[in-house]
Amino acid sequence: MAKVDDLVAVGPTETKSKAKSSKGAIRQVIPQTLLEPIIAFYIFSIPNLLAALYAPIQDCDEVFNYWEPTHYLNHGFGFQTWEYSPDYAIRSWLYVSLHAIVGKIGSVLPFMTKKSEFFFVRVVLAIACAVCETRLFIAISRSLNPRVGVLFLLVLTVSPGMFHASAAYLPSSFSMYTTMLGMASFMDWRGGLKTNNGIFWFGAGGIVGWPFATILVFPFLLEEVTLGVLSGAGFELFQRLLDGTVRASLALVLEICVDSFFYKKILAVPWNIVMYNIFSGSGKGPSIYGTEPWHFYLRNLLLNFNVWFILAGAALPLLGLQYYFRRHATSMQSTLRSIVFTMPVYLWLGIFSLQPHKEERFMYPIYPAIGMNAAIASHMILSYIGSTNPKDLIAMVPPKIKFVFVSIFVLLAIDAGISRTFGMVTAYSAPLKIYDTLQESGVVRPGDTVCLGKEWYRFPSSYFIPKGVRAKFVKSAFNGLLPGEFNEAKVGFGFFPGTWLVPAGMNDENIEDPGKYTDISHCSFLVDSYFPGSNASQLEPHHVVDKEHWEEILCSRFLDASRTSLLGRTLWFPDSDLVPEQLRRKWGQYCLLRRRTGR
């Protein structure tokens, strides 16, 4: 039986049965995975599908920049952000169209509603993510060690961050999918180098998804170029690089064609995105939407991956320590390849921590890389803990004690991840629930309006609004630019006129446009929240307790973050008298209200 305690990165000239170390000794390499790929796929699919069905939408950009344009393509109306104005054109219609096609396929299935179409798209995204995770799992198992592959699977399936990113309708999630496929292509050298495939996947993720995600290809390209130069295989390297570049260029051509069709002018949206984010100038650009300190991502990733993130950060130092102090457990080639595999996390985190504007979704592309780093670090630590070498101090500890401590550590990490995930779902899912009543017979009439005030940013999309009913904004304390509506012209404007007709009241400086508001007297329904002890204002009165003008149709609990402790917001605690008061979660109400007749 081959030895699997060592971390072995398989090179391009190594056979499936053995690999030579730098010292010339022959060491067995386990080519298979410890889990059948189909079993791994099923395991990855479980949390992803649960996310598709239950995860709250964490970012209003997901709704207004992606779900609403998709709703416009498939149902003829929806909210439009300034990013989709032809004057700015920094959102891709190719990316949206791919999801609209999925939604349209789902809409023809029996018993489908608009809400069902919404969840159908999320389910497809969840399955696509599981496929990509499985591909990377296979590559890790074959290229490093089967046990590293299993640890990778464990980290990703129990991490709250991956739970939310897996089924999110965001370009950063799409880039996360393609990053997994690109990493797998570069990592798995069995059957020959797959540089062209890797370049294509990273390129597609940057072109169709998020341009900045292409940064993650550089550690792998550096390895390939170095290998090609040192081996004298420069011509073969050039062929692979050219092949991959041509493939990625075809994706760019498709992007330009589709976006030019919708915007009615020739443009490259990825270039517009780069220009806006980097060269916007004073008073413009992403920083006008808020800035965060340099350690924002460290805190955020610690919440989303708990101890696994600490291990991910320790992967590179541990590789150095293993090489210098446990040379029998690795080789120079294996160490260098492993360093390349771990570099994307440090590269991405370093670059984005320096940017003033920070958002959680910006980390999505490296979530799988964090899982891989954590798995590599965990494997090295476990290999040392399991050592029976009398020269190692750890060998003096009885195996049963080692097992107990390792088990407790792993179980606590799993429990922390699941607890946070469950806590987020139970705390913030109300916006996905309260619109259900609108689907019931006799509740709404054609022409009714559902108004959004201070809760505008939690609107789950027009997919939750019945046909013949529209969502509108009413004035609240928010004084930035709200989305407008896609032009719904029907005659004489061709297909999808809302994509190319320039909307009124748009700007890239977040300047408020009063034309985006509807007078509250025109609202048939109103979505509002109420938290005991909160202060009402003229712009944000407590409509929920205004029984004279509004009646409750459906209310659902929503976490009151201002009255809940930090630990209570971070993890799930049951609503029980057995839980100490300071750990109990405090609740408000998230409600769908109906205007009382005659008011």
PDB file of C-alpha atoms in Angstrom, residues 275-395:
ATOM      1  CA  MET A 275     -11.763  52.153 -16.242  1.00  0.00           C
ATOM      2  CA  TYR A 276     -14.508  52.913 -13.731  1.00  0.00           C
ATOM      3  CA  ASN A 277     -12.862  51.175 -10.804  1.00  0.00           C
ATOM      4  CA  ILE A 278      -9.332  52.443 -11.380  1.00  0.00           C
ATOM      5  CA  PHE A 279      -9.460  55.622 -13.473  1.00  0.00           C
ATOM      6  CA  SER A 280     -12.745  57.301 -12.501  1.00  0.00           C
ATOM      7  CA  GLY A 281     -11.158  60.360 -10.941  1.00  0.00           C
ATOM      8  CA  SER A 282     -12.138  62.462  -7.939  1.00  0.00           C
ATOM      9  CA  GLY A 283     -15.708  62.195  -6.671  1.00  0.00           C
ATOM     10  CA  LYS A 284     -16.403  59.059  -8.674  1.00  0.00           C
ATOM     11  CA  GLY A 285     -15.507  55.397  -8.568  1.00  0.00           C
ATOM     12  CA  PRO A 286     -16.344  52.698  -6.016  1.00  0.00           C
ATOM     13  CA  SER A 287     -14.988  54.608  -3.005  1.00  0.00           C
ATOM     14  CA  ILE A 288     -18.001  56.951  -2.975  1.00  0.00           C
ATOM     15  CA  TYR A 289     -20.046  53.980  -1.734  1.00  0.00           C
ATOM     16  CA  GLY A 290     -17.996  53.677   1.430  1.00  0.00           C
ATOM     17  CA  THR A 291     -14.543  52.634   2.563  1.00  0.00           C
ATOM     18  CA  GLU A 292     -13.295  50.124   5.121  1.00  0.00           C
ATOM     19  CA  PRO A 293     -10.002  49.706   7.073  1.00  0.00           C
ATOM     20  CA  TRP A 294      -7.272  47.413   5.751  1.00  0.00           C
ATOM     21  CA  HIS A 295      -8.200  44.606   8.151  1.00  0.00           C
ATOM     22  CA  PHE A 296     -11.834  44.393   6.977  1.00  0.00           C
ATOM     23  CA  TYR A 297     -11.236  41.231   4.948  1.00  0.00           C
ATOM     24  CA  LEU A 298      -9.284  39.560   7.728  1.00  0.00           C
ATOM     25  CA  ARG A 299     -12.256  39.971  10.071  1.00  0.00           C
ATOM     26  CA  ASN A 300     -14.753  39.016   7.394  1.00  0.00           C
ATOM     27  CA  LEU A 301     -12.906  35.867   6.339  1.00  0.00           C
ATOM     28  CA  LEU A 302     -12.474  34.851   9.955  1.00  0.00           C
ATOM     29  CA  LEU A 303     -16.260  34.989  10.311  1.00  0.00           C
ATOM     30  CA  ASN A 304     -16.850  33.074   7.100  1.00  0.00           C
ATOM     31  CA  PHE A 305     -14.168  30.400   7.559  1.00  0.00           C
ATOM     32  CA  ASN A 306     -13.347  30.611  11.306  1.00  0.00           C
ATOM     33  CA  VAL A 307     -10.223  28.592  12.153  1.00  0.00           C
ATOM     34  CA  TRP A 308      -9.879  27.354   8.571  1.00  0.00           C
ATOM     35  CA  PHE A 309      -8.896  30.866   7.508  1.00  0.00           C
ATOM     36  CA  ILE A 310      -6.129  30.941  10.109  1.00  0.00           C
ATOM     37  CA  LEU A 311      -4.861  27.634   8.758  1.00  0.00           C
ATOM     38  CA  ALA A 312      -5.105  28.968   5.197  1.00  0.00           C
ATOM     39  CA  GLY A 313      -2.905  31.896   6.159  1.00  0.00           C
ATOM     40  CA  ALA A 314      -0.418  29.516   7.798  1.00  0.00           C
ATOM     41  CA  ALA A 315      -0.045  27.286   4.723  1.00  0.00           C
ATOM     42  CA  LEU A 316       2.967  29.067   3.219  1.00  0.00           C
ATOM     43  CA  PRO A 317       4.988  29.318   6.467  1.00  0.00           C
ATOM     44  CA  LEU A 318       4.208  25.674   7.231  1.00  0.00           C
ATOM     45  CA  LEU A 319       5.475  24.630   3.809  1.00  0.00           C
ATOM     46  CA  GLY A 320       8.762  26.369   4.581  1.00  0.00           C
ATOM     47  CA  LEU A 321       9.007  24.750   8.002  1.00  0.00           C
ATOM     48  CA  GLN A 322       8.213  21.327   6.582  1.00  0.00           C
ATOM     49  CA  TYR A 323      10.906  21.633   3.924  1.00  0.00           C
ATOM     50  CA  TYR A 324      13.629  22.707   6.339  1.00  0.00           C
ATOM     51  CA  PHE A 325      12.789  20.493   9.303  1.00  0.00           C
ATOM     52  CA  ARG A 326      11.064  17.465   7.731  1.00  0.00           C
ATOM     53  CA  ARG A 327      12.844  16.985   4.414  1.00  0.00           C
ATOM     54  CA  HIS A 328      12.080  13.295   4.433  1.00  0.00           C
ATOM     55  CA  ALA A 329       8.395  14.214   4.070  1.00  0.00           C
ATOM     56  CA  THR A 330       8.719  16.258   0.903  1.00  0.00           C
ATOM     57  CA  SER A 331      10.975  17.265  -1.999  1.00  0.00           C
ATOM     58  CA  MET A 332      12.070  20.562  -3.503  1.00  0.00           C
ATOM     59  CA  GLN A 333       9.795  20.114  -6.524  1.00  0.00           C
ATOM     60  CA  SER A 334       6.823  19.212  -4.335  1.00  0.00           C
ATOM     61  CA  THR A 335       7.422  22.208  -2.079  1.00  0.00           C
ATOM     62  CA  LEU A 336       7.761  24.654  -4.970  1.00  0.00           C
ATOM     63  CA  ARG A 337       4.558  23.398  -6.617  1.00  0.00           C
ATOM     64  CA  SER A 338       2.709  23.605  -3.315  1.00  0.00           C
ATOM     65  CA  ILE A 339       3.912  27.201  -2.863  1.00  0.00           C
ATOM     66  CA  VAL A 340       2.474  28.062  -6.279  1.00  0.00           C
ATOM     67  CA  PHE A 341      -0.850  26.498  -5.271  1.00  0.00           C
ATOM     68  CA  THR A 342      -1.028  28.558  -2.074  1.00  0.00           C
ATOM     69  CA  MET A 343      -0.046  31.920  -3.590  1.00  0.00           C
ATOM     70  CA  PRO A 344      -3.464  33.057  -4.979  1.00  0.00           C
ATOM     71  CA  VAL A 345      -4.819  33.645  -1.457  1.00  0.00           C
ATOM     72  CA  TYR A 346      -1.935  35.903  -0.448  1.00  0.00           C
ATOM     73  CA  LEU A 347      -1.894  37.718  -3.790  1.00  0.00           C
ATOM     74  CA  TRP A 348      -5.625  38.435  -3.817  1.00  0.00           C
ATOM     75  CA  LEU A 349      -5.868  39.348  -0.158  1.00  0.00           C
ATOM     76  CA  GLY A 350      -2.879  41.671  -0.403  1.00  0.00           C
ATOM     77  CA  ILE A 351      -4.190  43.534  -3.448  1.00  0.00           C
ATOM     78  CA  PHE A 352      -7.745  43.964  -2.245  1.00  0.00           C
ATOM     79  CA  SER A 353      -6.837  44.875   1.324  1.00  0.00           C
ATOM     80  CA  LEU A 354      -5.089  47.932  -0.120  1.00  0.00           C
ATOM     81  CA  GLN A 355      -8.251  49.116  -1.906  1.00  0.00           C
ATOM     82  CA  PRO A 356     -10.360  51.614   0.101  1.00  0.00           C
ATOM     83  CA  HIS A 357     -13.735  50.215  -1.035  1.00  0.00           C
ATOM     84  CA  LYS A 358     -14.289  46.706   0.282  1.00  0.00           C
ATOM     85  CA  GLU A 359     -17.198  44.290   0.063  1.00  0.00           C
ATOM     86  CA  GLU A 360     -17.578  40.694   1.168  1.00  0.00           C
ATOM     87  CA  ARG A 361     -18.347  39.447  -2.353  1.00  0.00           C
ATOM     88  CA  PHE A 362     -14.946  40.659  -3.566  1.00  0.00           C
ATOM     89  CA  MET A 363     -13.425  37.681  -1.754  1.00  0.00           C
ATOM     90  CA  TYR A 364     -15.606  35.069  -3.448  1.00  0.00           C
ATOM     91  CA  PRO A 365     -13.084  34.156  -6.190  1.00  0.00           C
ATOM     92  CA  ILE A 366     -10.545  32.925  -3.624  1.00  0.00           C
ATOM     93  CA  TYR A 367     -12.935  31.008  -1.373  1.00  0.00           C
ATOM     94  CA  PRO A 368     -11.935  27.655  -2.929  1.00  0.00           C
ATOM     95  CA  ALA A 369      -8.260  28.662  -2.712  1.00  0.00           C
ATOM     96  CA  ILE A 370      -8.751  29.391   0.995  1.00  0.00           C
ATOM     97  CA  GLY A 371     -10.228  25.917   1.352  1.00  0.00           C
ATOM     98  CA  MET A 372      -7.249  24.385  -0.433  1.00  0.00           C
ATOM     99  CA  ASN A 373      -4.720  26.347   1.641  1.00  0.00           C
ATOM    100  CA  ALA A 374      -6.475  25.280   4.825  1.00  0.00           C
ATOM    101  CA  ALA A 375      -6.479  21.661   3.654  1.00  0.00           C
ATOM    102  CA  ILE A 376      -2.746  21.769   2.851  1.00  0.00           C
ATOM    103  CA  ALA A 377      -1.930  23.301   6.241  1.00  0.00           C
ATOM    104  CA  SER A 378      -4.191  20.842   8.068  1.00  0.00           C
ATOM    105  CA  HIS A 379      -2.585  17.910   6.291  1.00  0.00           C
ATOM    106  CA  MET A 380       0.919  19.013   7.241  1.00  0.00           C
ATOM    107  CA  ILE A 381      -0.103  19.495  10.869  1.00  0.00           C
ATOM    108  CA  LEU A 382      -1.870  16.137  10.985  1.00  0.00           C
ATOM    109  CA  SER A 383       1.153  14.447   9.396  1.00  0.00           C
ATOM    110  CA  TYR A 384       3.362  15.860  12.121  1.00  0.00           C
ATOM    111  CA  ILE A 385       0.891  14.955  14.889  1.00  0.00           C
ATOM    112  CA  GLY A 386       0.703  11.404  13.543  1.00  0.00           C
ATOM    113  CA  SER A 387       4.476  11.045  13.387  1.00  0.00           C
ATOM    114  CA  THR A 388       6.012   7.968  15.025  1.00  0.00           C
ATOM    115  CA  ASN A 389       9.574   9.171  14.485  1.00  0.00           C
ATOM    116  CA  PRO A 390      11.309   9.009  17.892  1.00  0.00           C
ATOM    117  CA  LYS A 391      13.170  12.221  16.992  1.00  0.00           C
ATOM    118  CA  ASP A 392       9.884  14.139  16.939  1.00  0.00           C
ATOM    119  CA  LEU A 393       8.693  15.367  20.330  1.00  0.00           C
ATOM    120  CA  ILE A 394       5.059  14.766  19.324  1.00  0.00           C
ATOM    121  CA  ALA A 395       5.795  11.018  19.068  1.00  0.00           C
TER     122      ALA A 395
END
